[in-house]
């Protein structure tokens, strides 16, 4: 059935490169200034692969892992963006990052990536599935292409990465560790139903694999960030951004460094007994409010955030 003749689907996605869109998140200079409680050699000798590490949480995680002594490999579709992470680590830490252009939707490309990391570093210890994407829109207006694109990246792409990494660990008889960056989906995600469906799939896939793959000493855990201010905020209209921090009782936004430090913890020996878990980092949003990434509809009271 078609939409009523007087109905027009809302378009919430602003132009990403518009001159009036402010920069968001931690830039290179801000990342350089971040402090950490971890000792400098906490991840020494480990190899960490991070997807989607050209910006945001992935970039911060790669920078911190390198600071903590890890061998770092990163991937993404845009080599130019990856190069900014490579340059940051080289200039600030003095180590080299392996950057590989990869589309995680392509299982053959993922298989080649895992092989390249093993060949370059001699193995892999921790896989961080950070790559993903979505756009704010009322679910009723999703196009089939838009729905499939989000599901294919956030769910299928994560699965290809997990499976290929686990196959190599099993083959080599080596332990492995997977950290999946998901979302807090317990109460749903209005105007982000596509990523809610995909992330929920990853969460329960991870819990299942944490059991299945424990026989090969492979751990699988998830981190569910709440309102984390990164460059991705440029995707949302300003009227929505003004409310984001009000959706948690701390009334604040997290940043990429918060997530990077949680990733480092799960990659460290301190987390050796954590498996099949979901760490929520949302300032208490799960008990408090709801995010409307495209702006709260008039139907809902602005005061009724919970």
Coordinates of C-alpha atoms in Angstrom, one line a residue:
X1 CA 0.0 0.0 0.0
X2 CA 1.4 3.4 -0.9
X3 CA 1.5 6.4 1.5
X4 CA -1.4 8.8 1.5
X5 CA -1.2 11.4 -1.3
X6 CA -0.7 14.2 1.2
X7 CA 2.2 12.5 3.0
X8 CA 5.8 13.5 2.5
X9 CA 8.6 11.4 4.0
X10 CA 10.8 13.4 6.2
X11 CA 14.5 13.7 5.3
X12 CA 16.6 14.2 8.4
X13 CA 20.0 13.7 7.1
X14 CA 21.9 17.1 6.7
X15 CA 24.7 17.6 4.2
X16 CA 27.8 16.1 5.9
X17 CA 30.2 18.6 4.4
X18 CA 28.0 21.7 4.9
X19 CA 29.9 24.8 6.0
X20 CA 27.4 25.4 8.8
X21 CA 28.0 22.0 10.4
X22 CA 30.4 22.3 13.3
X23 CA 33.2 20.0 13.9
X24 CA 32.4 17.3 16.5
X25 CA 34.3 15.0 18.8
X26 CA 38.0 14.8 19.6
X27 CA 40.3 16.0 16.9
X28 CA 44.0 15.0 16.7
X29 CA 45.2 17.7 19.1
X30 CA 42.5 16.7 21.6
X31 CA 43.5 13.1 21.4
X32 CA 47.1 14.0 22.1
X33 CA 46.1 15.6 25.3
X34 CA 44.0 12.7 26.7
X35 CA 45.4 11.0 29.8
X36 CA 44.9 7.3 30.7
X37 CA 45.1 5.4 34.0
X38 CA 46.7 2.4 32.2
X39 CA 50.5 1.8 32.3
X40 CA 52.4 2.4 29.0
X41 CA 53.2 -1.3 28.3
X42 CA 49.8 -2.8 29.2
X43 CA 49.2 -4.1 25.7
X44 CA 52.8 -4.7 24.7
X45 CA 53.3 -7.7 22.5
X46 CA 49.6 -7.8 21.6
X47 CA 48.2 -7.2 18.1
X48 CA 44.9 -5.4 17.9
X49 CA 42.8 -5.0 14.7
X50 CA 40.2 -2.2 14.8
X51 CA 37.6 -1.7 12.0
X52 CA 36.3 1.8 11.1
X53 CA 39.4 3.4 12.7
X54 CA 39.6 6.5 10.5
X55 CA 37.6 8.6 12.8
X56 CA 35.7 8.7 16.1
X57 CA 35.8 5.8 18.5
X58 CA 37.9 3.6 16.2
X59 CA 40.5 6.3 15.8
X60 CA 40.7 6.9 19.6
X61 CA 40.9 3.2 20.3
X62 CA 43.7 2.7 17.8
X63 CA 45.7 5.7 19.2
X64 CA 45.3 4.4 22.8
X65 CA 46.2 0.8 21.9
X66 CA 49.4 2.1 20.2
X67 CA 50.2 4.2 23.3
X68 CA 49.8 1.1 25.4
X69 CA 52.3 -0.8 23.3
X70 CA 50.2 -2.8 21.0
X71 CA 50.8 -3.6 17.4
X72 CA 47.9 -1.9 15.7
X73 CA 46.1 -2.7 12.4
X74 CA 43.2 -0.7 11.2
X75 CA 40.8 -0.9 8.3
X76 CA 38.1 1.1 6.6
X77 CA 36.9 2.0 3.2
X78 CA 38.6 5.4 3.0
X79 CA 42.4 5.1 3.0
X80 CA 42.7 8.9 3.3
X81 CA 40.8 8.8 6.6
X82 CA 42.9 5.9 7.8
X83 CA 46.0 7.8 7.0
X84 CA 45.2 10.5 9.6
X85 CA 45.2 7.8 12.2
X86 CA 48.5 6.4 10.9
X87 CA 50.1 9.8 11.0
X88 CA 48.8 10.6 14.5
X89 CA 50.3 7.4 15.9
X90 CA 53.6 7.8 14.0
X91 CA 54.0 11.4 15.2
X92 CA 52.8 11.0 18.8
X93 CA 53.8 7.3 19.6
X94 CA 56.5 6.7 17.1
X95 CA 55.2 3.3 16.0
X96 CA 53.7 2.2 12.6
X97 CA 50.1 1.2 12.1
X98 CA 49.1 -1.2 9.4
X99 CA 46.2 0.4 7.4
X100 CA 44.2 -1.7 5.0
X101 CA 41.4 -0.6 2.8
X102 CA 38.5 -3.0 3.4
X103 CA 34.8 -3.1 3.0
X104 CA 33.5 -5.4 5.8
X105 CA 30.4 -6.2 3.8
X106 CA 32.7 -8.2 1.4
X107 CA 33.5 -11.6 3.0
X108 CA 36.3 -12.3 0.6
X109 CA 37.8 -8.9 1.4
X110 CA 37.5 -9.6 5.1
X111 CA 39.2 -13.0 4.7
X112 CA 42.1 -11.3 2.9
X113 CA 42.3 -8.6 5.7
X114 CA 42.6 -11.2 8.4
X115 CA 45.3 -13.0 6.4
X116 CA 47.2 -9.7 5.9
X117 CA 47.2 -9.0 9.6
X118 CA 48.5 -12.4 10.5
X119 CA 51.2 -12.3 7.8
X120 CA 52.3 -8.8 8.9
X121 CA 52.3 -9.3 12.7
X122 CA 52.5 -13.0 13.0
X123 CA 49.0 -13.3 14.6
X124 CA 46.1 -11.4 16.1
X125 CA 45.1 -11.1 19.7
X126 CA 42.1 -8.7 19.8
X127 CA 39.6 -7.8 17.1
X128 CA 37.5 -4.7 17.7
X129 CA 34.5 -4.5 15.5
X130 CA 33.8 -0.7 15.5
X131 CA 32.8 -0.1 11.9
X132 CA 29.2 0.6 11.3
X133 CA 26.8 3.3 10.2
X134 CA 23.2 4.5 10.2
X135 CA 21.1 7.5 9.5
X136 CA 18.2 9.0 11.5
X137 CA 14.8 8.4 10.0
X138 CA 11.3 7.3 11.0
X139 CA 11.2 3.5 10.3
X140 CA 8.1 3.7 8.2
X141 CA 10.0 5.8 5.7
X142 CA 13.0 3.5 5.3
X143 CA 13.8 2.6 1.7
X144 CA 14.6 -1.0 1.0
X145 CA 18.1 0.0 0.0
X146 CA 18.6 2.1 3.2
X147 CA 17.5 -0.8 5.4
X148 CA 19.7 -3.4 3.7
X149 CA 22.7 -1.1 3.8
X150 CA 22.6 -0.7 7.6
X151 CA 21.9 -4.4 8.2
X152 CA 24.6 -5.5 5.9
X153 CA 27.2 -3.3 7.5
X154 CA 26.3 -3.4 11.2
X155 CA 25.3 -7.1 11.4
X156 CA 26.7 -9.0 8.4
X157 CA 30.0 -7.1 8.3
X158 CA 30.5 -7.7 12.0
X159 CA 29.8 -11.4 11.5
X160 CA 32.2 -11.8 8.6
X161 CA 35.0 -10.2 10.8
X162 CA 34.2 -12.4 13.8
X163 CA 34.0 -15.7 11.8
X164 CA 37.2 -15.1 9.9
X165 CA 39.1 -14.2 13.0
X166 CA 37.8 -17.2 14.9
X167 CA 38.6 -19.6 12.1
X168 CA 42.3 -18.5 12.1
X169 CA 42.5 -18.7 15.9
X170 CA 41.0 -22.2 15.8
X171 CA 43.4 -23.2 13.0
X172 CA 46.4 -21.8 14.8
X173 CA 45.4 -23.1 18.2
X174 CA 45.7 -19.6 19.6
X175 CA 43.4 -17.8 22.0
X176 CA 41.4 -14.8 20.7
X177 CA 39.4 -11.9 21.9
X178 CA 36.6 -10.0 20.2
X179 CA 35.1 -6.7 21.3
X180 CA 32.0 -5.6 19.4
X181 CA 30.8 -1.9 19.5
X182 CA 27.1 -2.0 19.5
X183 CA 24.4 0.2 21.2
X184 CA 22.0 0.3 24.1
X185 CA 19.0 -1.4 22.5
X186 CA 17.2 -2.7 25.6
X187 CA 14.4 0.0 25.3
X188 CA 14.5 0.2 21.5
X189 CA 15.9 3.1 19.4
X190 CA 13.2 5.3 17.9
X191 CA 14.3 6.8 14.5
X192 CA 17.1 4.2 14.4
X193 CA 15.2 1.0 14.1
X194 CA 17.5 -0.4 11.4
X195 CA 20.6 -0.1 13.6
X196 CA 18.7 -1.3 16.6
X197 CA 17.8 -4.5 14.8
X198 CA 21.4 -5.0 13.6
X199 CA 23.0 -4.2 17.0
X200 CA 20.6 -6.4 18.9
X201 CA 21.5 -9.2 16.5
X202 CA 25.2 -8.6 17.2
X203 CA 24.6 -8.6 21.0
X204 CA 22.9 -12.0 21.0
X205 CA 25.2 -13.4 18.3
X206 CA 28.1 -12.5 20.6
X207 CA 26.5 -14.1 23.7
X208 CA 25.9 -17.3 21.6
X209 CA 29.5 -17.4 20.3
X210 CA 30.9 -16.6 23.7
X211 CA 29.7 -20.1 24.6
X212 CA 30.3 -21.9 21.4
X213 CA 33.9 -20.6 20.9
X214 CA 35.0 -20.8 24.5
X215 CA 36.3 -24.3 23.7
X216 CA 39.0 -22.6 21.6
X217 CA 39.6 -20.0 24.3
X218 CA 38.0 -17.2 22.3
X219 CA 36.2 -14.5 24.3
X220 CA 33.4 -12.4 22.8
X221 CA 32.1 -9.2 24.5
X222 CA 30.2 -6.1 23.5
X223 CA 30.3 -2.4 24.5
X224 CA 27.1 -0.4 24.1
X225 CA 27.8 3.3 24.0
X226 CA 25.1 5.8 24.6
X227 CA 25.5 9.5 23.6
X228 CA 29.2 9.6 22.5
X229 CA 30.1 12.8 20.7
X230 CA 32.1 12.1 17.6
X231 CA 32.2 13.3 14.0
X232 CA 29.1 11.1 13.5
X233 CA 27.1 13.8 15.2
X234 CA 27.3 15.8 11.9
X235 CA 24.7 13.4 10.6
X236 CA 22.0 14.7 13.0
X237 CA 20.0 17.9 12.9
X238 CA 20.9 20.6 15.4
X239 CA 17.5 20.5 17.0
X240 CA 18.0 16.8 17.9
X241 CA 21.6 17.4 19.2
X242 CA 20.4 20.0 21.7
X243 CA 18.5 17.3 23.5
X244 CA 21.0 14.4 23.3
X245 CA 22.6 15.1 26.7
X246 CA 19.2 15.4 28.4
X247 CA 18.5 11.7 27.7
X248 CA 20.7 10.5 30.6
X249 CA 20.6 11.5 34.3
X250 CA 24.2 12.8 34.2
X251 CA 23.1 15.3 31.6
X252 CA 26.3 15.0 29.7
X253 CA 27.8 13.5 26.6
X254 CA 30.6 10.9 26.5
X255 CA 33.5 11.0 24.1
X256 CA 35.5 8.6 22.0
X257 CA 38.2 8.3 24.7
X258 CA 35.7 6.9 27.2
X259 CA 35.0 4.1 24.8
X260 CA 38.7 3.6 23.9
X261 CA 39.6 3.0 27.5
X262 CA 36.8 0.4 27.9
X263 CA 38.1 -1.3 24.8
X264 CA 41.6 -1.3 26.2
X265 CA 40.3 -2.9 29.4
X266 CA 38.7 -5.7 27.6
X267 CA 41.9 -6.2 25.6
X268 CA 43.9 -6.4 28.7
X269 CA 44.7 -9.4 31.0
X270 CA 42.5 -7.9 33.6
X271 CA 39.4 -8.9 31.6
X272 CA 40.5 -12.5 31.1
X273 CA 37.4 -13.8 32.9
X274 CA 34.8 -11.6 31.1
X275 CA 33.0 -13.4 28.4
X276 CA 29.6 -13.0 26.8
X277 CA 29.0 -9.7 28.5
X278 CA 27.6 -6.3 27.4
X279 CA 29.1 -3.2 29.0
X280 CA 26.7 -0.3 28.7
X281 CA 28.3 3.2 28.7
X282 CA 25.4 5.6 28.6
X283 CA 25.5 7.7 31.7
X284 CA 22.4 5.9 33.0
X285 CA 20.3 6.6 29.9
X286 CA 18.8 3.1 30.0
X287 CA 17.0 4.1 33.2
X288 CA 16.2 7.6 32.2
X289 CA 15.5 8.8 28.7
X290 CA 15.1 8.2 25.0
X291 CA 17.1 9.6 22.2
X292 CA 15.3 11.1 19.2
X293 CA 18.2 11.4 16.7
X294 CA 16.0 13.1 14.1
X295 CA 14.2 15.4 16.6
X296 CA 11.3 14.6 19.0
X297 CA 8.0 14.3 17.1
X298 CA 5.2 16.7 18.2
X299 CA 3.2 13.7 19.3
X300 CA 5.5 13.2 22.3
X301 CA 5.8 15.8 25.1
X302 CA 9.2 17.4 25.2
X303 CA 9.1 16.9 29.0
X304 CA 8.3 13.2 28.8
X305 CA 11.8 12.1 27.9
X306 CA 11.5 8.8 29.8

